[in-house]
Short mmCIF file of C-alpha atoms in Angstrom, two decimals:
data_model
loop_
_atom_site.label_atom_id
_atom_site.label_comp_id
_atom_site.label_asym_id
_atom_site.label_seq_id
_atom_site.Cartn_x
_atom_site.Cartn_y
_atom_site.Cartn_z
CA UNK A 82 -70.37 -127.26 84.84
CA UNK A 83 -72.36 -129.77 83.55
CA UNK A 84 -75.64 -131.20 84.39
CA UNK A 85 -78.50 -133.45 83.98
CA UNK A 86 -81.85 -134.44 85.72
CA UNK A 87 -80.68 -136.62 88.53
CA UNK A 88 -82.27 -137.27 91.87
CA UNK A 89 -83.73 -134.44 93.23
CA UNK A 90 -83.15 -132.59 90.11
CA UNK A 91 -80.65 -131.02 92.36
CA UNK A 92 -78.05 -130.58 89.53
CA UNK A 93 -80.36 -129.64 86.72
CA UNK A 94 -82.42 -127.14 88.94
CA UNK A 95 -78.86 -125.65 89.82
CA UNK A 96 -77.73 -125.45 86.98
CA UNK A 97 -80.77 -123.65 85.54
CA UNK A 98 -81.43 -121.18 88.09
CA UNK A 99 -77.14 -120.16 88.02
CA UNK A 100 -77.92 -119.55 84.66
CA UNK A 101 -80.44 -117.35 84.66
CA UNK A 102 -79.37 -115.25 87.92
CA UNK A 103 -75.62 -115.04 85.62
CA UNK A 104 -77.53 -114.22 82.60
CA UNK A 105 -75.67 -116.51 80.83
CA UNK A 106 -75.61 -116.50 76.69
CA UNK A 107 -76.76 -119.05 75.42
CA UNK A 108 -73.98 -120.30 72.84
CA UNK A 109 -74.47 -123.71 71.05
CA UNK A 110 -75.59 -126.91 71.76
CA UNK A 111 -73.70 -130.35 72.32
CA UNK A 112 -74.84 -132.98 70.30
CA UNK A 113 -74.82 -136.78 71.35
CA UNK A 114 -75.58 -139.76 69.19
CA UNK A 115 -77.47 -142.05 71.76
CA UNK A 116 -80.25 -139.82 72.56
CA UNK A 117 -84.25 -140.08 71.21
CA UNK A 118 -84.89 -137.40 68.94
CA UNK A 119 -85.76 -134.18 71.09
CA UNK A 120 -85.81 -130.84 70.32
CA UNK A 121 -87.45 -127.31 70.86
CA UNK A 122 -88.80 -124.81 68.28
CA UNK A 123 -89.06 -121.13 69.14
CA UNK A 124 -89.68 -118.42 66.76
CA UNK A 125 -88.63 -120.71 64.15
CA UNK A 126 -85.42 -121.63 65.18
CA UNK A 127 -84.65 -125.47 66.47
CA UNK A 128 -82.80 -126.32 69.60
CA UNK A 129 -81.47 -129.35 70.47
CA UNK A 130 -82.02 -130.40 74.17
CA UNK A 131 -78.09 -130.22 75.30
CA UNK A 132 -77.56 -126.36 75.50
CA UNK A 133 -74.05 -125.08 76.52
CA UNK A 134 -74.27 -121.45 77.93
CA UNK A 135 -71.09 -118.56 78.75
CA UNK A 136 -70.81 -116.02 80.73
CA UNK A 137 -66.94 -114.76 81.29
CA UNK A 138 -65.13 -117.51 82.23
CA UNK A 139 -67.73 -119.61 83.43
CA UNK A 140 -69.63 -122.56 80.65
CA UNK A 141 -72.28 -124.68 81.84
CA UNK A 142 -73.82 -127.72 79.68
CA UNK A 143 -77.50 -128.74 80.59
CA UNK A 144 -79.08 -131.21 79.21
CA UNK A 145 -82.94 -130.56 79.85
CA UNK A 146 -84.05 -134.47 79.51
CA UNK A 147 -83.00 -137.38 81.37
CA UNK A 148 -80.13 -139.35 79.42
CA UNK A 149 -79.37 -143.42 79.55
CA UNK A 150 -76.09 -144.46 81.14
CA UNK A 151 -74.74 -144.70 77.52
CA UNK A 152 -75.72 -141.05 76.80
CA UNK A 153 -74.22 -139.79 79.75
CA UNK A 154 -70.97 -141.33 79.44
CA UNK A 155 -70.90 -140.06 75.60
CA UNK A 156 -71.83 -136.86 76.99
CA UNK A 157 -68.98 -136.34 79.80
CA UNK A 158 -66.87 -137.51 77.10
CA UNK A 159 -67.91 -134.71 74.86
CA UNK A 160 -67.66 -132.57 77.85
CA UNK A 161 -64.49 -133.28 78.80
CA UNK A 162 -63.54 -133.22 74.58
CA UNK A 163 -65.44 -129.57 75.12
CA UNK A 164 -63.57 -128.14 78.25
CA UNK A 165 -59.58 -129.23 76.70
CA UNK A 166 -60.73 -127.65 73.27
CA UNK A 167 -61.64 -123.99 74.92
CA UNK A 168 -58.99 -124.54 78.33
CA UNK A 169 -61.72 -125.04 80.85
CA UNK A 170 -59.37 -125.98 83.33
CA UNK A 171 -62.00 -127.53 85.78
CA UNK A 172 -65.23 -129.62 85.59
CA UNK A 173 -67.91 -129.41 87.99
CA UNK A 174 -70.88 -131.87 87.68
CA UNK A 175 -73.61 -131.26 89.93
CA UNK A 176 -75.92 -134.51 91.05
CA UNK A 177 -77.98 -135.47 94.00
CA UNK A 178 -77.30 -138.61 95.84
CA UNK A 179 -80.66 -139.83 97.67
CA UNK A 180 -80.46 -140.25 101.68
CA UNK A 181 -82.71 -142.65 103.73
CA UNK A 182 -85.86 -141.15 104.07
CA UNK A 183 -85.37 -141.04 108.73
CA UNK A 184 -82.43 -138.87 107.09
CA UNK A 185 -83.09 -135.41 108.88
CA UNK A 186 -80.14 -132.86 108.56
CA UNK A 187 -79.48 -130.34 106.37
CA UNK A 188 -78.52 -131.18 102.85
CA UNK A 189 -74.48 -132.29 102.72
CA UNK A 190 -72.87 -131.34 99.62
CA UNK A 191 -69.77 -134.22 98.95
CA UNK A 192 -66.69 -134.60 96.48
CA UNK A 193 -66.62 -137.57 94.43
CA UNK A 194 -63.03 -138.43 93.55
CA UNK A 195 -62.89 -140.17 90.35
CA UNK A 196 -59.68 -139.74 89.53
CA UNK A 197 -56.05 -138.03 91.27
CA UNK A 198 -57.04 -134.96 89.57
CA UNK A 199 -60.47 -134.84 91.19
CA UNK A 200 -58.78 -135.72 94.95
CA UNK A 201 -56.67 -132.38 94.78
CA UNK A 202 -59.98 -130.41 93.51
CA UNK A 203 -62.13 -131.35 96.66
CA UNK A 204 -58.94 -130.53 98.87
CA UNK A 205 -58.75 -127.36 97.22
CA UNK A 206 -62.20 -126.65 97.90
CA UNK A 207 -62.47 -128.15 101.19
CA UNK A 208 -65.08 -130.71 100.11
CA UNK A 209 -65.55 -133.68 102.12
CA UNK A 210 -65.28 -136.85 99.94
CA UNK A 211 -68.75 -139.13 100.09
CA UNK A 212 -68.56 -141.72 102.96
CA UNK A 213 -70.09 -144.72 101.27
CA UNK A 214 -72.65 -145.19 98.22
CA UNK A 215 -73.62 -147.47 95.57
CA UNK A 216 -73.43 -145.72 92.37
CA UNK A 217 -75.55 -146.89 89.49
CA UNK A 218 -76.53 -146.01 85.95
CA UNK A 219 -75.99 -142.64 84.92
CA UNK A 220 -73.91 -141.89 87.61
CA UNK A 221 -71.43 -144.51 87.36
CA UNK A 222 -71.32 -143.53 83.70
CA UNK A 223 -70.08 -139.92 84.71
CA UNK A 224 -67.46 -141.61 87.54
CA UNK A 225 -66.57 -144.26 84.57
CA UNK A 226 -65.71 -141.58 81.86
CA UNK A 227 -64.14 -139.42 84.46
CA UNK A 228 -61.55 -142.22 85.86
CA UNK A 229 -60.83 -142.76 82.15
CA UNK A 230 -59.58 -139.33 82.39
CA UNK A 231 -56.90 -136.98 83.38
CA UNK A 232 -59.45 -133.88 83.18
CA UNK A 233 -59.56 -132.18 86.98
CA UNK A 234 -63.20 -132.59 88.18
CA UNK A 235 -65.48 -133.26 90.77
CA UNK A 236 -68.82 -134.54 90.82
CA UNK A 237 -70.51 -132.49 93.35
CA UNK A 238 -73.53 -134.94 95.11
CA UNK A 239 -75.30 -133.23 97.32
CA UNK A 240 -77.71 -134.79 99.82
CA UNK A 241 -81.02 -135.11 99.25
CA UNK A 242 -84.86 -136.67 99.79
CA UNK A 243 -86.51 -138.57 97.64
CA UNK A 244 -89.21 -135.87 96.38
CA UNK A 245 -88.89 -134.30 93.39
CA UNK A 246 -87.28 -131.46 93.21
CA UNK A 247 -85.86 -131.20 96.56
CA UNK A 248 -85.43 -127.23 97.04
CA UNK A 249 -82.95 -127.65 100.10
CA UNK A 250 -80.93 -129.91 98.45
CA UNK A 251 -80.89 -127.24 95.60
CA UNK A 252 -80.33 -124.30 97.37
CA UNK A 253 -76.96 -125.55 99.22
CA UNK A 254 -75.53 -127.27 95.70
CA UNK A 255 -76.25 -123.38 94.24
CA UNK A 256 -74.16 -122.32 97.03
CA UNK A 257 -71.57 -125.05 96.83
CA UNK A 258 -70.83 -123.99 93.45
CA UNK A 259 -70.96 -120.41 93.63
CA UNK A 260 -68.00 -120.62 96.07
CA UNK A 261 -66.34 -122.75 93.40
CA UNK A 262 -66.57 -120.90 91.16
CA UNK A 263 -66.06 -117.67 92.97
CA UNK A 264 -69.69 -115.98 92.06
CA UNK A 265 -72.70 -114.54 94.53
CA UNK A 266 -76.04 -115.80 93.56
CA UNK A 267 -78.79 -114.57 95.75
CA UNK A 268 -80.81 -117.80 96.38
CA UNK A 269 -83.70 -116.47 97.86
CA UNK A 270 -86.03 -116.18 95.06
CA UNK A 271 -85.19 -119.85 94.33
#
């Protein structure tokens, strides 16, 4: 899984909270060239700001500050680079796609299909492919490096309103990928 602020913050909220209710180790970090210079101290050690995280057979990459289109196509490249060299079989990138604001159902979670591999995934798990949306900058980075591709993934875009972060929105892509990946996460004390 990998994610990144994006509108909403539904994928990077996601992301964080799976981690923590999986208590996922924290095992490395992926390092991209295009990014400004960003990184944490604790307890003397440095971090950089793309963590990659394990728990069985599960990895999630989150990157914990927004990225340029360049960065994020360098990083699903290194993701994808990441997933062949430890057989990750699937990749799962979790985004929110903005909705008119007289928009007033639930949140929608959609398959993006960026390539054949990504069609069968969203058959497989029953996701409806997006209707109709104009995809710019980081996104169309992720949907440009994953066309170049043969690596089976979706990008995961659920619904959501423009305030920031959208806890619906959230809450139902935790719940779209815990039944892709075959894990409960309790979301109520999200």
């Amino acid at each position: 899984i990998v994610a990144f602020p994006s509108a909403g913050l539904v994928g990077a909220f996601a992301i964080s909270y799976l981690i923590a209710q999986l208590q996922m180790r924290d095992i490395g970090e992926l390092e991209i060239s295009k990014i400004s210079p960003s990184y944490m101290i604790e307890n003397g050690n440095i971090y950089g700001p793309i963590r990659i995280y394990n728990k069985d057979n599960i990895y999630a990459v989150l990157s914990g500050i927004p990225l340029s289109p360049l960065s994020t196509y360098e990083l699903i490249n290194k993701s994808i680079e990441f997933a062949k060299n430890n057989s990750i079989k699937k990749i799962i990138i979790p985004r929110g796609l903005e909705v008119n604001e007289k928009f007033t159902g639930d949140p929608i979670s959609y398959g993006s299909a960026a390539n054949n591999n990504s069609k069968l995934l969203c058959e497989e798990y029953n996701l409806p492919l997006i209707p109709g949306a104009t995809v710019l900058g980081g996104d169309a980075s992720v949907i440009s490096a994953l066309k170049n591709s043969d690596a089976a993934s979706i990008v995961l875009y659920t619904t959501c309103r423009m305030m920031l972060p959208d806890d619906d929105a959230i809450i139902k892509s935790i719940k779209t990928l815990s039944g892709i990946i075959k894990v409960k996460v309790e979301t109520e004390k999200f």
